[in-house]
mmCIF file of C-alpha atoms in Angstrom:
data_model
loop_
_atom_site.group_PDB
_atom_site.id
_atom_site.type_symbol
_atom_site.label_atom_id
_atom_site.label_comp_id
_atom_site.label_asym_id
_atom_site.label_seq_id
_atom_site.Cartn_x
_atom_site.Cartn_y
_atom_site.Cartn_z
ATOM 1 C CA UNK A 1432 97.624 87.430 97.666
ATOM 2 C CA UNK A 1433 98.560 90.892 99.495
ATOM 3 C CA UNK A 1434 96.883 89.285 102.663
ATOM 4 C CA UNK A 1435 99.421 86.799 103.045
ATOM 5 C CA UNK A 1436 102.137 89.398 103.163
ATOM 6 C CA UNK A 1437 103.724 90.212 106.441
ATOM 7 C CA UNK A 1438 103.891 93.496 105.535
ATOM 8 C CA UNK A 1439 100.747 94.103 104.811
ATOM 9 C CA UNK A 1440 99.775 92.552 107.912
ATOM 10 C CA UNK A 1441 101.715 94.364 110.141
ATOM 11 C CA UNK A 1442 100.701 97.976 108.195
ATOM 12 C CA UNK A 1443 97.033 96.837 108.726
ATOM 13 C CA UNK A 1444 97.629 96.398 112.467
ATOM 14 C CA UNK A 1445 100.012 99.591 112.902
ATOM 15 C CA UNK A 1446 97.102 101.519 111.354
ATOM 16 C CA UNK A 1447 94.323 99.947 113.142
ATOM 17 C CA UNK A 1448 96.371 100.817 116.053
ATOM 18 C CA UNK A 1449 96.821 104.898 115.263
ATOM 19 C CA UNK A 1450 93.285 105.102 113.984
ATOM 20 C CA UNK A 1451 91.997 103.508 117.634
ATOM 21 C CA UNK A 1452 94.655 105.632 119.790
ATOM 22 C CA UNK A 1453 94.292 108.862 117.188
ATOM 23 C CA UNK A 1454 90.368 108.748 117.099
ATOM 24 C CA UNK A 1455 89.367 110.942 119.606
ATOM 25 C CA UNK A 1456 91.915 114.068 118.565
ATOM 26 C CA UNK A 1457 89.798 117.179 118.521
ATOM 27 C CA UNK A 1458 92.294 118.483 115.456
ATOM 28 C CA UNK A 1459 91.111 117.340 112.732
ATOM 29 C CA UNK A 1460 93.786 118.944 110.707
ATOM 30 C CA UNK A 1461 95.934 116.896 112.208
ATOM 31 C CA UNK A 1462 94.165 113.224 111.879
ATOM 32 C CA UNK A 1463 93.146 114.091 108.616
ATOM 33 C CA UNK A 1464 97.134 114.298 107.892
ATOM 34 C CA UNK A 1465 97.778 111.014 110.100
ATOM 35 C CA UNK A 1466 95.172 109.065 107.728
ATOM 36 C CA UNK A 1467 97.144 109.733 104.646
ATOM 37 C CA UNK A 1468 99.960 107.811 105.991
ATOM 38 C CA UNK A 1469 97.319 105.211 106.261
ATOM 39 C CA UNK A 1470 97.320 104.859 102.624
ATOM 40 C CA UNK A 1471 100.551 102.526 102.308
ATOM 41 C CA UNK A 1472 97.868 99.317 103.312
ATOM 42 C CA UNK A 1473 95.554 99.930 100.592
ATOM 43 C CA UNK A 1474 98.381 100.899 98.097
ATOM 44 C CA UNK A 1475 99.955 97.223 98.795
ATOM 45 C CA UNK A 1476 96.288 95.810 98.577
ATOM 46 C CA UNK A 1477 95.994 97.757 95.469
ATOM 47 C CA UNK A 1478 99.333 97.108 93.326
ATOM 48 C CA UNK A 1479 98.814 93.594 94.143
ATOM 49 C CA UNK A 1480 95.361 93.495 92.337
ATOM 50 C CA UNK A 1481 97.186 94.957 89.458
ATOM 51 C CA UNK A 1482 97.991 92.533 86.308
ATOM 52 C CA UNK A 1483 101.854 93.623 85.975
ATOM 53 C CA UNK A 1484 105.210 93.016 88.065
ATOM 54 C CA UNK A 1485 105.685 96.647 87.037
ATOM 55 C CA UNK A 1486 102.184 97.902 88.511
ATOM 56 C CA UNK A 1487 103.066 96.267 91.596
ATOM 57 C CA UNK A 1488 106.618 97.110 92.209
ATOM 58 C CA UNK A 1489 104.821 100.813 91.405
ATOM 59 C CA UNK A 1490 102.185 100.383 94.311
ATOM 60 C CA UNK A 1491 104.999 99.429 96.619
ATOM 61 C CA UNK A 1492 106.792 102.480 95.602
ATOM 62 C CA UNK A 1493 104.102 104.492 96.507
ATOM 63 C CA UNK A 1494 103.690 103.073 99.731
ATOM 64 C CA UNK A 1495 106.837 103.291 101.004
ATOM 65 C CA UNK A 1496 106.433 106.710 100.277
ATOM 66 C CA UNK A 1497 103.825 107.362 102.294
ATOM 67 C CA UNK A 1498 105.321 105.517 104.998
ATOM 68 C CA UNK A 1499 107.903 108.436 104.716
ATOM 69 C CA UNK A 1500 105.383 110.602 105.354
ATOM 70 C CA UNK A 1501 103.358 108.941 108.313
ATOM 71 C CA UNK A 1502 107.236 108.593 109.935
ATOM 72 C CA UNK A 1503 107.080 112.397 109.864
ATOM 73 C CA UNK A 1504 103.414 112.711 111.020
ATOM 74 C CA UNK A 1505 104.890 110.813 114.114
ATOM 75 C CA UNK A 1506 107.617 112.705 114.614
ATOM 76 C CA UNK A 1507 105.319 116.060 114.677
ATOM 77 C CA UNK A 1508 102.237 114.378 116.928
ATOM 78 C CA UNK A 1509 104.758 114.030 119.248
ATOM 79 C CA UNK A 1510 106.633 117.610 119.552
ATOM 80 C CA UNK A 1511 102.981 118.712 119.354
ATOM 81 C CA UNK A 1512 101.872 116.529 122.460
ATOM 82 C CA UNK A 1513 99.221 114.428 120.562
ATOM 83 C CA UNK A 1514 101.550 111.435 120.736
ATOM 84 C CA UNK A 1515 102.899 109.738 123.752
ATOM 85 C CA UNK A 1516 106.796 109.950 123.320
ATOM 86 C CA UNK A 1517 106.943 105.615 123.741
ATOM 87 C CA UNK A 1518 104.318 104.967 121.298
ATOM 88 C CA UNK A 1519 106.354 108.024 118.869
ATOM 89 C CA UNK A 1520 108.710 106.081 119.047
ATOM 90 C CA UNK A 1521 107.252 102.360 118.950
ATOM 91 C CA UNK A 1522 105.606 103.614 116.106
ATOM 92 C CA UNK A 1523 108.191 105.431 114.068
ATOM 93 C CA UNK A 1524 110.186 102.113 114.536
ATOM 94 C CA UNK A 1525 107.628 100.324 112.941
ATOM 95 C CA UNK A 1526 106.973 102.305 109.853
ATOM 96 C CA UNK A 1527 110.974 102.304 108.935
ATOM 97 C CA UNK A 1528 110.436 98.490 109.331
ATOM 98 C CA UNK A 1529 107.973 98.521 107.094
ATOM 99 C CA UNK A 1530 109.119 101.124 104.639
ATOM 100 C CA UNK A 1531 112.529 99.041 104.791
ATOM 101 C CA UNK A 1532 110.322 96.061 103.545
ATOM 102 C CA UNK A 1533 108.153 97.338 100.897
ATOM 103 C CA UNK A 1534 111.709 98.487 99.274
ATOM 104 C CA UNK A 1535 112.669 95.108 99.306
ATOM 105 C CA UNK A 1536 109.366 93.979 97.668
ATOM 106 C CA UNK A 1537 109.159 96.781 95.308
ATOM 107 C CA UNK A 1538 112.680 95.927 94.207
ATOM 108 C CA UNK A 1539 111.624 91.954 93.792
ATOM 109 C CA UNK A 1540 109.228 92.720 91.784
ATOM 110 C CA UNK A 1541 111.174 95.412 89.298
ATOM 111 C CA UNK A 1542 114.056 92.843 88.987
ATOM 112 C CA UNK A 1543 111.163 90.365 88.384
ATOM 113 C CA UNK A 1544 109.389 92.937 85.616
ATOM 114 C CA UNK A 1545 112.863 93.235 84.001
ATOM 115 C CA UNK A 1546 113.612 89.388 83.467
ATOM 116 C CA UNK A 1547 109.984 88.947 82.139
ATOM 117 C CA UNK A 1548 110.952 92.092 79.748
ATOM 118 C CA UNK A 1549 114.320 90.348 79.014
ATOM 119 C CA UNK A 1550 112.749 86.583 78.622
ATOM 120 C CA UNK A 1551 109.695 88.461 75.889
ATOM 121 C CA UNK A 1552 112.913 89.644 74.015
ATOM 122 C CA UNK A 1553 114.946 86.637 74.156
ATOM 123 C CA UNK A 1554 111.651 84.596 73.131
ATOM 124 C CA UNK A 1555 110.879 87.377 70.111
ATOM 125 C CA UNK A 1556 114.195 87.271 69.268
ATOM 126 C CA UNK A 1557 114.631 83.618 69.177
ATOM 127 C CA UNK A 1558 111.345 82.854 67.220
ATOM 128 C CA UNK A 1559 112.499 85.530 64.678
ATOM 129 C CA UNK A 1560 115.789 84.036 63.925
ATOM 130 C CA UNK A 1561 114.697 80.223 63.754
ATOM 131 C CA UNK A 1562 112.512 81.363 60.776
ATOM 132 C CA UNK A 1563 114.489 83.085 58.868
ATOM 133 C CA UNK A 1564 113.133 83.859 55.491
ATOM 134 C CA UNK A 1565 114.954 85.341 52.935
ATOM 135 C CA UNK A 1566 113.790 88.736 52.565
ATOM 136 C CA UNK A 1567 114.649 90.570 48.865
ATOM 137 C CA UNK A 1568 117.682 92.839 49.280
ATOM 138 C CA UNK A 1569 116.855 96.503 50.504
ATOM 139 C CA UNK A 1570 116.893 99.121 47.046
ATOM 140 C CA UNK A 1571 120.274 100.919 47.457
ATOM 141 C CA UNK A 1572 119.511 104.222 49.518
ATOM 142 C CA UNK A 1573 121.073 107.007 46.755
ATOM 143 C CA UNK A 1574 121.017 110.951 48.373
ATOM 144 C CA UNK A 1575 122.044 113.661 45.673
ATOM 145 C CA UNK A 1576 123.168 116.820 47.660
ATOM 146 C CA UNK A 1577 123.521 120.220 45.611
ATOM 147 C CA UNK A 1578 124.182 123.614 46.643
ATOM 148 C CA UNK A 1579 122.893 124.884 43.089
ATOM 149 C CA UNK A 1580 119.406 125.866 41.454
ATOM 150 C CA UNK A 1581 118.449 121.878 40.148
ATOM 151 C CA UNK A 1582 115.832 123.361 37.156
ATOM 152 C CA UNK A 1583 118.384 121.780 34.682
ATOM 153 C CA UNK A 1584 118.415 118.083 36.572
ATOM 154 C CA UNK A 1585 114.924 117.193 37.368
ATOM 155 C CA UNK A 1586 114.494 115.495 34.498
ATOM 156 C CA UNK A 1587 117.421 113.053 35.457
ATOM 157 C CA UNK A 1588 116.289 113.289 39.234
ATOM 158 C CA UNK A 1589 112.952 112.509 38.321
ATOM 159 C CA UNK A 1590 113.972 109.754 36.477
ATOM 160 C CA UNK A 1591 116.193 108.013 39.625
ATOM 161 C CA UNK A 1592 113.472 108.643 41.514
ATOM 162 C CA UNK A 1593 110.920 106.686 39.713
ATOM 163 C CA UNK A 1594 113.317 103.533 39.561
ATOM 164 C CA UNK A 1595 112.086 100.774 41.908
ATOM 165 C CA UNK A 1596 115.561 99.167 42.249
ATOM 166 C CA UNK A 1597 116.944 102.139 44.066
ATOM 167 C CA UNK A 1598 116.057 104.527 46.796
ATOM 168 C CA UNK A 1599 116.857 108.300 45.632
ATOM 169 C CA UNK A 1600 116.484 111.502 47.689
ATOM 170 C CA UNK A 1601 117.495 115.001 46.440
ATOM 171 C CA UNK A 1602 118.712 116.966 49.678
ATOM 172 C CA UNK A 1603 119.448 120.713 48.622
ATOM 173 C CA UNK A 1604 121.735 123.367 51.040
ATOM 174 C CA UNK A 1605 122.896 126.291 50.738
ATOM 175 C CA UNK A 1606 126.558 126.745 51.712
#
């Protein structure tokens, strides 16, 4: 469950935080920018609702991405004076934390895709060599290559060609 993740926790609160201390900003430009960074909560929520390792190491991926992104926000709030230079930084400290963690996770769960990947094999693999059935040998595989007009041997090509008990290809080039 993503609730149970400290990460996610701690992303919930961080944003909770920035939306409370960001909400009255006349600049919309730049809280509409702040809320993307948001995103990396309901991208964990999200991957983790997903059926696949994969799918969720992907999520994480994405979130730590956008953690990139609010780190920068921060960084221009505060040269622009919407963010107090302590809670810049408080903050920014917090989002590498956090981007620092979903890599972590996102790399669990990749390592954890690949062994599921590598057991599906294994298990393929295994139930396809404990029943082995003979198969009927393979038609020898017979290619003819000429560098001459073949008018004269189509009748014998024709002929190989029509044999079940060999595989025969005419492949003509010009040299």
């Amino acid at each position: 469950r993503f609730e149970d993740l400290d990460v996610w926790k701690r992303s919930a609160r961080l944003s909770a935080t920035l939306y409370q201390r960001l909400r009255s900003l006349s600049d919309w430009g730049f809280a509409i920018k702040h809320q993307v960074g948001f995103i990396n909560t309901i991208e964990i929520a999200e991957g983790y609702e997903r059926d696949s390792p994969a799918e969720i190491a992907r999520f994480l991926a994405i979130a730590k991405g956008s953690a990139g992104e609010l780190v920068t926000q921060i960084y221009i709030g505060r040269e622009a004076g919407y963010i107090e230079a302590d809670d810049g930084i408080e903050w920014a400290a917090e989002v590498k934390e956090l981007s620092r963690m979903l890599g972590a996770l996102s790399r669990h769960w990749r390592t954890k895709q690949k062994k599921m990947n590598k057991s599906q094999y294994n298990a393929s693999h295994a139930s396809s060599t404990s029943s082995l059935t003979p198969r009927p040998p393979s038609p020898p595989r017979v290619a003819f290559v000429t560098s001459h007009p073949i008018q004269y041997q189509v009748p014998v090509f024709r002929h190989l060609a029509q044999r079940d008990d060999l595989d025969f290809q005419v492949l003509f080039a010009m040299l």
